[in-house]
mmCIF file with all atom_site columns, C-alpha atoms and ligand atoms in Angstrom:
data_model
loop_
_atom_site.group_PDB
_atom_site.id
_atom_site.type_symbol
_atom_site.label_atom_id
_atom_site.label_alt_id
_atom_site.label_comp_id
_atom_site.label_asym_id
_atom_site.label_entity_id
_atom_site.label_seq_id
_atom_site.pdbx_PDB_ins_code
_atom_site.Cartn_x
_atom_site.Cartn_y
_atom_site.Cartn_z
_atom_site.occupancy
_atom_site.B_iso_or_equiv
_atom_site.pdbx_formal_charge
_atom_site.auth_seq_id
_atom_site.auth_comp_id
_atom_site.auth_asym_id
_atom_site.auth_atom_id
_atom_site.pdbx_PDB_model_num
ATOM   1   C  CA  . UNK A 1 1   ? 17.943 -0.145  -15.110 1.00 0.00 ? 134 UNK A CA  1
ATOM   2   C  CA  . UNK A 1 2   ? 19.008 -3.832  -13.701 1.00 0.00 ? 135 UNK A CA  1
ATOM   3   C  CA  . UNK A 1 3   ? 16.374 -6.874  -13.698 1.00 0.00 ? 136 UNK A CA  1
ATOM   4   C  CA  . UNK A 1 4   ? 16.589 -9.341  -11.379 1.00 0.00 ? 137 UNK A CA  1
ATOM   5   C  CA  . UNK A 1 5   ? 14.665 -12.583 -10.729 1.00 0.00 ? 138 UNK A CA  1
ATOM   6   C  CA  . UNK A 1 6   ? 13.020 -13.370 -7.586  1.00 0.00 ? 139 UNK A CA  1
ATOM   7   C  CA  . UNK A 1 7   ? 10.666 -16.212 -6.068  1.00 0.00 ? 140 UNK A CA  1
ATOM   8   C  CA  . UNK A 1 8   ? 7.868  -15.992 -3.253  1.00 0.00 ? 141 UNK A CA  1
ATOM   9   C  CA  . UNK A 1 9   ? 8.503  -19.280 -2.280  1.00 0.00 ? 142 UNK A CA  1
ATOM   10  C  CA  . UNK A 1 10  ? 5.595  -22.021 -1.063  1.00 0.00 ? 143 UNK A CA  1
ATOM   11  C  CA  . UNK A 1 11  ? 6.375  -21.162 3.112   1.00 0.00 ? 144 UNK A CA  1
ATOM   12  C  CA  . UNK A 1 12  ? 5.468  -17.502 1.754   1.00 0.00 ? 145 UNK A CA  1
ATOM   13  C  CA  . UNK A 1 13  ? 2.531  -18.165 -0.572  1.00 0.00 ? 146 UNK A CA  1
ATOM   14  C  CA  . UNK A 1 14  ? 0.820  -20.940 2.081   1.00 0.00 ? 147 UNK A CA  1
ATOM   15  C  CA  . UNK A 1 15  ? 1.141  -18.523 4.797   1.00 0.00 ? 148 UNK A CA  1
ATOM   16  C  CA  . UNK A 1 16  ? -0.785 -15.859 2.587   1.00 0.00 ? 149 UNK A CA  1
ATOM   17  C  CA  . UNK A 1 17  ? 2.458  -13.372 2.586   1.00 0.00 ? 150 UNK A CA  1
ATOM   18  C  CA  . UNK A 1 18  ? 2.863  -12.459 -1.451  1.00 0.00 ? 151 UNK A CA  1
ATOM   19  C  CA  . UNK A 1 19  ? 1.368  -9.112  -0.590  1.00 0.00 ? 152 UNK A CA  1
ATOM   20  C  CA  . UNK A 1 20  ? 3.588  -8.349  2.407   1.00 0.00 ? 153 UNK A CA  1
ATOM   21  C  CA  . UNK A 1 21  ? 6.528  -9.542  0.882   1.00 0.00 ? 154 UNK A CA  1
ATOM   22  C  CA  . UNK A 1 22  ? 5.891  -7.779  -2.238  1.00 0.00 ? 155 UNK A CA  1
ATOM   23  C  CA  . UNK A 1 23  ? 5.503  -4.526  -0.665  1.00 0.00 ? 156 UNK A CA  1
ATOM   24  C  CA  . UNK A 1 24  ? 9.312  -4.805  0.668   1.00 0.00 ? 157 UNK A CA  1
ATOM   25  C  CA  . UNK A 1 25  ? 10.493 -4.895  -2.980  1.00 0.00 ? 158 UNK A CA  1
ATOM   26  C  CA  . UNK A 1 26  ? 7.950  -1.882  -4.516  1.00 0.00 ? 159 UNK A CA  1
ATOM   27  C  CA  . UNK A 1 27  ? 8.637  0.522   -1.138  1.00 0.00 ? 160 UNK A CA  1
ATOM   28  C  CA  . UNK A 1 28  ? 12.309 -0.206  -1.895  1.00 0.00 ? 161 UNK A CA  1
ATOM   29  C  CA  . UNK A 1 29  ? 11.971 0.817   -5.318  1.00 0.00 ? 162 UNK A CA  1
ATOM   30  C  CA  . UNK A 1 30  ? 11.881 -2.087  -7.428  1.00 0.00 ? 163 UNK A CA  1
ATOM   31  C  CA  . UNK A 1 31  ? 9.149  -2.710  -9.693  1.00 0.00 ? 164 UNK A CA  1
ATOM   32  C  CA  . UNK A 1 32  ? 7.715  -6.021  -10.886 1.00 0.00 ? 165 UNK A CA  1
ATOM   33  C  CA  . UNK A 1 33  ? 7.621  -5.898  -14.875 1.00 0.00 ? 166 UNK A CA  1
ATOM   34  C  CA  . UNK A 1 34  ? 6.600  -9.843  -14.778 1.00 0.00 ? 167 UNK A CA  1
ATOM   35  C  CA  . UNK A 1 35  ? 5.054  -12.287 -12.754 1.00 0.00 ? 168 UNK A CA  1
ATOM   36  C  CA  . UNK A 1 36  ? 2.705  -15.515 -12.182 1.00 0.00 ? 169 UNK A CA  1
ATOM   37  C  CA  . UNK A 1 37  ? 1.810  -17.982 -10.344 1.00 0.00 ? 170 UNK A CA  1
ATOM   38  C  CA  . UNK A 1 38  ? 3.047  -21.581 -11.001 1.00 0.00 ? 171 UNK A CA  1
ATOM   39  C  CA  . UNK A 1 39  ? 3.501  -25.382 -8.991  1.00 0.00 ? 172 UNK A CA  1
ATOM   40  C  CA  . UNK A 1 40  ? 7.281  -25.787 -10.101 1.00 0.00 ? 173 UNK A CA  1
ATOM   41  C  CA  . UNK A 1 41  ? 7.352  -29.094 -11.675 1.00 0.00 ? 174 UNK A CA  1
ATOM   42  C  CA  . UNK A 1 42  ? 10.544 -31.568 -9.949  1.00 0.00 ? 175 UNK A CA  1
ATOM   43  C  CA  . UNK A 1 43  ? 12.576 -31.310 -13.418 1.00 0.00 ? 176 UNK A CA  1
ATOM   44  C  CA  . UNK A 1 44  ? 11.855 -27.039 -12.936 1.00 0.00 ? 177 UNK A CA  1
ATOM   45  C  CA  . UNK A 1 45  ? 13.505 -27.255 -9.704  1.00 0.00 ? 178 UNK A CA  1
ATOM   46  C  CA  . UNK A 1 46  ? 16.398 -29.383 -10.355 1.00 0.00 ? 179 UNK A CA  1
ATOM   47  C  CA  . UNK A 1 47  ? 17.072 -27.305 -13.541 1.00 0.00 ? 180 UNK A CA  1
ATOM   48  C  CA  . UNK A 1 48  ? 16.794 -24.075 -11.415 1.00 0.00 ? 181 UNK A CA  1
ATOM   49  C  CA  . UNK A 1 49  ? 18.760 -25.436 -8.367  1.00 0.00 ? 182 UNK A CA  1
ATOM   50  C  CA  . UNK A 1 50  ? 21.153 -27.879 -10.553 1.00 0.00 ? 183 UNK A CA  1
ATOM   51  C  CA  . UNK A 1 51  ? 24.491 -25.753 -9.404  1.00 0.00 ? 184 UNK A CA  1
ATOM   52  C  CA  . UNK A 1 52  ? 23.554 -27.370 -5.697  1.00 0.00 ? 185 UNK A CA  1
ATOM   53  C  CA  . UNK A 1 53  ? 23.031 -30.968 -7.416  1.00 0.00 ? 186 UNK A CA  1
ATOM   54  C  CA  . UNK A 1 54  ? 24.892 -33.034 -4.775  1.00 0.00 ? 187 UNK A CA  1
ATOM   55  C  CA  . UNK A 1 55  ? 24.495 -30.693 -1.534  1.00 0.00 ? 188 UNK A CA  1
ATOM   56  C  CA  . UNK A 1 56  ? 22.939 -32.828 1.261   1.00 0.00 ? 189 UNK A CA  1
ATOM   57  C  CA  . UNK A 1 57  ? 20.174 -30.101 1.602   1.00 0.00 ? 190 UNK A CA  1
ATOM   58  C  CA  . UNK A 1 58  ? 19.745 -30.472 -2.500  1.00 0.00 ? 191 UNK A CA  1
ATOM   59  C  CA  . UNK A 1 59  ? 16.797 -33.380 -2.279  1.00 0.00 ? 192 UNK A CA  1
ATOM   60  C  CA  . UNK A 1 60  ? 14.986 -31.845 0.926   1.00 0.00 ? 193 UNK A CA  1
ATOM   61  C  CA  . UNK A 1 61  ? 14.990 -28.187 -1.067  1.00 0.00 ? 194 UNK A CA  1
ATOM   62  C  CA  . UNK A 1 62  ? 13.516 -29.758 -4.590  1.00 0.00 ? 195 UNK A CA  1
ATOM   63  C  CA  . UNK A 1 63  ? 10.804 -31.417 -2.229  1.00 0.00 ? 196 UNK A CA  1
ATOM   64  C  CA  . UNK A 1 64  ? 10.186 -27.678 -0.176  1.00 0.00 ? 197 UNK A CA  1
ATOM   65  C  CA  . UNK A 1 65  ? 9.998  -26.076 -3.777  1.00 0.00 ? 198 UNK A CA  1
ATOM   66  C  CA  . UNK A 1 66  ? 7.069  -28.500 -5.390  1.00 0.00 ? 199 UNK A CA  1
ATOM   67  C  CA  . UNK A 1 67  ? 5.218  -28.575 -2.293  1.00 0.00 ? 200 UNK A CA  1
ATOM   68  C  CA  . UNK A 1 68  ? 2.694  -25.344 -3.258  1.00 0.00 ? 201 UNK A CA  1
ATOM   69  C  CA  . UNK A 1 69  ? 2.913  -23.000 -5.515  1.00 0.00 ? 202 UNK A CA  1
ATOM   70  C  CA  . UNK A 1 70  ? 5.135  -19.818 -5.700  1.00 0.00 ? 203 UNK A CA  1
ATOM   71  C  CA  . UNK A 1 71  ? 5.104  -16.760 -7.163  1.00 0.00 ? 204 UNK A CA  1
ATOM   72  C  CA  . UNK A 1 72  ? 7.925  -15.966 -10.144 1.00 0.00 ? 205 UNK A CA  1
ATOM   73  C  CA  . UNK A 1 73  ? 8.455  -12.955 -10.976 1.00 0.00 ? 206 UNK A CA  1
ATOM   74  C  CA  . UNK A 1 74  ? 11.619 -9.653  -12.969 1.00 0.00 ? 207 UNK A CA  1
ATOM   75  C  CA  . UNK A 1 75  ? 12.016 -7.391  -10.105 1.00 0.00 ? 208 UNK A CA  1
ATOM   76  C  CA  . UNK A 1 76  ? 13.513 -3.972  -12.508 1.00 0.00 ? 209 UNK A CA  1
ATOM   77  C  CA  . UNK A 1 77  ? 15.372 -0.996  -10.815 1.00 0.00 ? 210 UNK A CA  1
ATOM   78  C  CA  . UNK A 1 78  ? 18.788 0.633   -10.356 1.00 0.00 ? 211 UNK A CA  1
ATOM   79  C  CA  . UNK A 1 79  ? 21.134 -2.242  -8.531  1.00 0.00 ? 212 UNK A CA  1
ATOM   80  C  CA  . UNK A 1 80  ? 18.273 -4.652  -8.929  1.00 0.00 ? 213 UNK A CA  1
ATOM   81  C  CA  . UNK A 1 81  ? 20.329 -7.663  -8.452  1.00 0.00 ? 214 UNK A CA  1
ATOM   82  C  CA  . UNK A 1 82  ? 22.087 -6.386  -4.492  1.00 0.00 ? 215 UNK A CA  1
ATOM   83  C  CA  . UNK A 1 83  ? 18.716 -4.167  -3.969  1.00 0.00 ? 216 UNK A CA  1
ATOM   84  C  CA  . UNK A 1 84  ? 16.460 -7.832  -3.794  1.00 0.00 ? 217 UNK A CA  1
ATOM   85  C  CA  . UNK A 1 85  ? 19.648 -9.519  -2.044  1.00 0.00 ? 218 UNK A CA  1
ATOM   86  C  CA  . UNK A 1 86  ? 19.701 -6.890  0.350   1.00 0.00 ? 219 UNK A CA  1
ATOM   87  C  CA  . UNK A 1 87  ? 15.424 -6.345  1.016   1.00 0.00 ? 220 UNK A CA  1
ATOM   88  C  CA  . UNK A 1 88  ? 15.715 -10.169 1.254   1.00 0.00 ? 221 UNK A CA  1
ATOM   89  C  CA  . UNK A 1 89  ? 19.054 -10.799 4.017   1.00 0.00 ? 222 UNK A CA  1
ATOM   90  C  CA  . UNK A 1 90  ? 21.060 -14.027 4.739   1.00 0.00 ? 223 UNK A CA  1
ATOM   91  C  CA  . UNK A 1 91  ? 20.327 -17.286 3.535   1.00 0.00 ? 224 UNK A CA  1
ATOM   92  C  CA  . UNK A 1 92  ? 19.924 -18.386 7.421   1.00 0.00 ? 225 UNK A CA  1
ATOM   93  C  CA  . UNK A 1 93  ? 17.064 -16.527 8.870   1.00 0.00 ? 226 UNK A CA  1
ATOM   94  C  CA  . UNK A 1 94  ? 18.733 -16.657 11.891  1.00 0.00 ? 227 UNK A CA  1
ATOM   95  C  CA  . UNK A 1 95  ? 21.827 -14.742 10.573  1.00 0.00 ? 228 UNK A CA  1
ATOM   96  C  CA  . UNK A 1 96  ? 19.329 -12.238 8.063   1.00 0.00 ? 229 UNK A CA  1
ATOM   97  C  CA  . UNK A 1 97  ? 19.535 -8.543  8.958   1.00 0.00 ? 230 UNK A CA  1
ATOM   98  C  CA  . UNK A 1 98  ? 16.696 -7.035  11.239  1.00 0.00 ? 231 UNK A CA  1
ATOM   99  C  CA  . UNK A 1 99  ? 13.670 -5.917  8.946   1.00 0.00 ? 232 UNK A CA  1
ATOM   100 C  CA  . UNK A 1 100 ? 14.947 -8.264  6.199   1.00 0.00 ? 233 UNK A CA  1
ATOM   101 C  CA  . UNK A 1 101 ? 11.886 -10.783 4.488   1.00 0.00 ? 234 UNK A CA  1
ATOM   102 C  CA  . UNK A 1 102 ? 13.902 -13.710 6.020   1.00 0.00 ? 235 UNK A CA  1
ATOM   103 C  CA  . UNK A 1 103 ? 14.535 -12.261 9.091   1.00 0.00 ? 236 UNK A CA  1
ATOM   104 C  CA  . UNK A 1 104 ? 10.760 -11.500 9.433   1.00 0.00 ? 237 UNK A CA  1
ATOM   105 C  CA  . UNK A 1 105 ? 9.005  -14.540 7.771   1.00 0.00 ? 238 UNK A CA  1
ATOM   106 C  CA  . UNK A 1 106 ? 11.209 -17.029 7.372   1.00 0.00 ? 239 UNK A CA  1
ATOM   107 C  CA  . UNK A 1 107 ? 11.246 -20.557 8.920   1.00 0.00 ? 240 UNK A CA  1
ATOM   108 C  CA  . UNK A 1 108 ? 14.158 -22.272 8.383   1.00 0.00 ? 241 UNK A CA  1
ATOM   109 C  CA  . UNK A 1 109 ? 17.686 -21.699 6.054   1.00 0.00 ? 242 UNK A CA  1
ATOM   110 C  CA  . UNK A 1 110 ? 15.405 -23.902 3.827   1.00 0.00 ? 243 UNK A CA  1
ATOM   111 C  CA  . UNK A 1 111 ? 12.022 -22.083 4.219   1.00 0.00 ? 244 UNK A CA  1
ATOM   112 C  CA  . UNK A 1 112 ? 13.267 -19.539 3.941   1.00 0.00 ? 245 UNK A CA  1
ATOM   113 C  CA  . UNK A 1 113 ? 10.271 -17.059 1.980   1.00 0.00 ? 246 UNK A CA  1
ATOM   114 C  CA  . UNK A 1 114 ? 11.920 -15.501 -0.953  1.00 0.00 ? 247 UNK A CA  1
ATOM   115 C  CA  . UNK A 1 115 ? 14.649 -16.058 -3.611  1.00 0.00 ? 248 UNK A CA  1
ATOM   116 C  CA  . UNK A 1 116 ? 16.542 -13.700 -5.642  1.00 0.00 ? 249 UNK A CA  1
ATOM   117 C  CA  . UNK A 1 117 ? 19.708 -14.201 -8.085  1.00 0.00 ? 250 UNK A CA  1
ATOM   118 C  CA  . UNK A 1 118 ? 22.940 -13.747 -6.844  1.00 0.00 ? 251 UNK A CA  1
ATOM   119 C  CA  . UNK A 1 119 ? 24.553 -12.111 -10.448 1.00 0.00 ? 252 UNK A CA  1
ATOM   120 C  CA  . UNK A 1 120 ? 23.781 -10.553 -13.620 1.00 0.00 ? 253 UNK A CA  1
ATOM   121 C  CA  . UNK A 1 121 ? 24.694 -14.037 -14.955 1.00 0.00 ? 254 UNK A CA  1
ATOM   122 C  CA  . UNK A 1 122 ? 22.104 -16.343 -12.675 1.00 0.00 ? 255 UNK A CA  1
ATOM   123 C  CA  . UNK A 1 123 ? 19.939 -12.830 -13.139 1.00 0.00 ? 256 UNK A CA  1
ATOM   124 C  CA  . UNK A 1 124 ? 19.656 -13.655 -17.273 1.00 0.00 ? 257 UNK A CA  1
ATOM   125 C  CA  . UNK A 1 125 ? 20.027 -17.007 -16.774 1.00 0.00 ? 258 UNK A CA  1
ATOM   126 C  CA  . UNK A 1 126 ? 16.918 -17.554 -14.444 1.00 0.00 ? 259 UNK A CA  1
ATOM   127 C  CA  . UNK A 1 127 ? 14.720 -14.757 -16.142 1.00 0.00 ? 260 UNK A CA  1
ATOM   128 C  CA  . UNK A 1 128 ? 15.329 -16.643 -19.595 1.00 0.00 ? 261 UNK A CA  1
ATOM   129 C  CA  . UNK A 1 129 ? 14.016 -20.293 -17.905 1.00 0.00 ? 262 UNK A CA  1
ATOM   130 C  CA  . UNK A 1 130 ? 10.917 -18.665 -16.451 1.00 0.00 ? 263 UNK A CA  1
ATOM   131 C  CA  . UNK A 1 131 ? 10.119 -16.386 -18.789 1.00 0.00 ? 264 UNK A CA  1
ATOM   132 C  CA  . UNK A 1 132 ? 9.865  -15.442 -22.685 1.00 0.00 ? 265 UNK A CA  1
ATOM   133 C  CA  . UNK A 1 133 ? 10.558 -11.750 -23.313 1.00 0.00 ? 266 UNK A CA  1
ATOM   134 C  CA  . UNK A 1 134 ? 6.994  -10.518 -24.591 1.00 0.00 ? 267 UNK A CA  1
ATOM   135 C  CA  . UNK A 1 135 ? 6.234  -11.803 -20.944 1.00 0.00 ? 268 UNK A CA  1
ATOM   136 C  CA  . UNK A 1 136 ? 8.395  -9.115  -19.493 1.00 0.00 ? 269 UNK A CA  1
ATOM   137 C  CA  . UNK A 1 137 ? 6.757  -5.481  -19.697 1.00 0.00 ? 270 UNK A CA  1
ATOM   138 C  CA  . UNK A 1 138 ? 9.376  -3.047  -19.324 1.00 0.00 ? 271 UNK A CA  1
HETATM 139 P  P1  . DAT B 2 .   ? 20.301 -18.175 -1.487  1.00 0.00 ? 553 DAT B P1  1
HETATM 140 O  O1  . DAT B 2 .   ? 18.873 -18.633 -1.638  1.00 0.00 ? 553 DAT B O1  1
HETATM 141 O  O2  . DAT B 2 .   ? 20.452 -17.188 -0.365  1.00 0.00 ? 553 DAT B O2  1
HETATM 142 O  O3  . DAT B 2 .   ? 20.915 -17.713 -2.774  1.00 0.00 ? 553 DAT B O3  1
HETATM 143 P  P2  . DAT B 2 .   ? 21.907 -20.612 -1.804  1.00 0.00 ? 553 DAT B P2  1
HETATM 144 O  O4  . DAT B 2 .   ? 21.929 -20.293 -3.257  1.00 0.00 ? 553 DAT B O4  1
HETATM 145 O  O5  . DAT B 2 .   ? 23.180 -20.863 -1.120  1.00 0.00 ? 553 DAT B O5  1
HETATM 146 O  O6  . DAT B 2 .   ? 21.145 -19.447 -0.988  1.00 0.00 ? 553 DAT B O6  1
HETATM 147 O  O7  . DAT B 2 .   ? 20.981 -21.884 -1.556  1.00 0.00 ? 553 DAT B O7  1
HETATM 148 C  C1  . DAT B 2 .   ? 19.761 -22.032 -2.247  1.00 0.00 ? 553 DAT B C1  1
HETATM 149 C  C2  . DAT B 2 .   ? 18.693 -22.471 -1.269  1.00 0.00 ? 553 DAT B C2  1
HETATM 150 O  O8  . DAT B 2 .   ? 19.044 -23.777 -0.760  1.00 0.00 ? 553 DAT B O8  1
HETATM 151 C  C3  . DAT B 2 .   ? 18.549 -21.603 -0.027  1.00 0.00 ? 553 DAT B C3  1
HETATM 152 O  O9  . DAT B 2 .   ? 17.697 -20.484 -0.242  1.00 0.00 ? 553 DAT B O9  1
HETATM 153 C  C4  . DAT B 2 .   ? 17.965 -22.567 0.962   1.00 0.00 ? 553 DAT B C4  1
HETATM 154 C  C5  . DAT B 2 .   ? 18.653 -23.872 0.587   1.00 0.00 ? 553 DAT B C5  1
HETATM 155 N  N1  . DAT B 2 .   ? 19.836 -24.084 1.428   1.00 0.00 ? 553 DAT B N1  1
HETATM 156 C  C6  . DAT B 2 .   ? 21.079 -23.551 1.257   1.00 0.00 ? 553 DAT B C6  1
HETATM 157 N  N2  . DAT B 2 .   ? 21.924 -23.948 2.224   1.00 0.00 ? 553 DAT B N2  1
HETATM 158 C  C7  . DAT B 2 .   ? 21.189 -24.746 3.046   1.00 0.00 ? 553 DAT B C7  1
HETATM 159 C  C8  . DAT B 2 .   ? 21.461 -25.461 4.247   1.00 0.00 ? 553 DAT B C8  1
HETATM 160 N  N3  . DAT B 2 .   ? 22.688 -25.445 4.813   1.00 0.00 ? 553 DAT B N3  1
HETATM 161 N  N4  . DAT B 2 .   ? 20.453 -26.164 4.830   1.00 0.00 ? 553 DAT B N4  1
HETATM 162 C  C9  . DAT B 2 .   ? 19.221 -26.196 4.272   1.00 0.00 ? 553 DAT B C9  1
HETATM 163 N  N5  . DAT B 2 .   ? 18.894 -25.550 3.137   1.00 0.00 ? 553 DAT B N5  1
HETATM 164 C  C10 . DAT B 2 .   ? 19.857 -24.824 2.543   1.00 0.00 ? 553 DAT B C10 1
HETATM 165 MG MG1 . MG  B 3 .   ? 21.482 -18.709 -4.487  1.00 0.00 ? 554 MG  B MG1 1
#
């Protein structure tokens, strides 16, 4: 079983959409085995976004990501890591596959509803800043 880390970011989570979004993951077959609600401090989202340090859409993202809470949380199944890449679609909404979370809620490449690692080494990586292990119930 792969683990995987996702977000329900703030466009998701103002627009009350955790429980639609959520049920795209679990009738996929992933299964959430941690999760909470937190307001991302700035130095949590330049940490968890420092590889795009630099990017001209770097500052406007940080701002997106502290501006209401979201929803952290290990997505666990077989081919976690694609599965969540896949139920999610294309960064650009615009470009996301029909029935994907961005295609369906998304409002822009930057509000765009949902995260999810791109590798088992951003997948351990981002787990391990969000979360301790006795906070993951496998
Ligand atoms: P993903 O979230 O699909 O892994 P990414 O890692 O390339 O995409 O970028 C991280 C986030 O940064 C992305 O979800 C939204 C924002 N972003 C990326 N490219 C952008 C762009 N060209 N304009 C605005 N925001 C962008
Ligand atoms: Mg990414």
């Amino acid at each position: 079983m792969e683990r995987t880390f996702s977000i329900i970011k703030p466009d998701a989570v103002k627009r009350n959409l955790i429980g639609e979004i959520l049920q795209r993951f679990e009738r996929n077959g992933l299964r959430v085995v941690a999760s909470k609600m937190i307001r991302l401090s700035r130095e949590q989202a330049e940490g968890f976004y420092a590889e795009h340090k630099g990017r001209d859409f770097y500052e406007p993202l940080i701002e997106y990501m502290i501006s209401a809470p979201v929803i952290v949380q290990v997505l666990e199944g077989e081919g976690a890591i694609a599965k969540n890449r896949e139920i999610m679609g294309a960064t650009d909404p615009s470009k996301a596959a029909e029935g994907t979370i961005r295609a369906d809620f998304a409002l822009s490449v930057r509000e765009n509803s949902a995260h999810g690692s791109d590798s088992p080494e951003s997948a351990a990586r981002e787990i391990a800043y969000f979360f301790s292990t006795i906070e993951i119930c496998g």
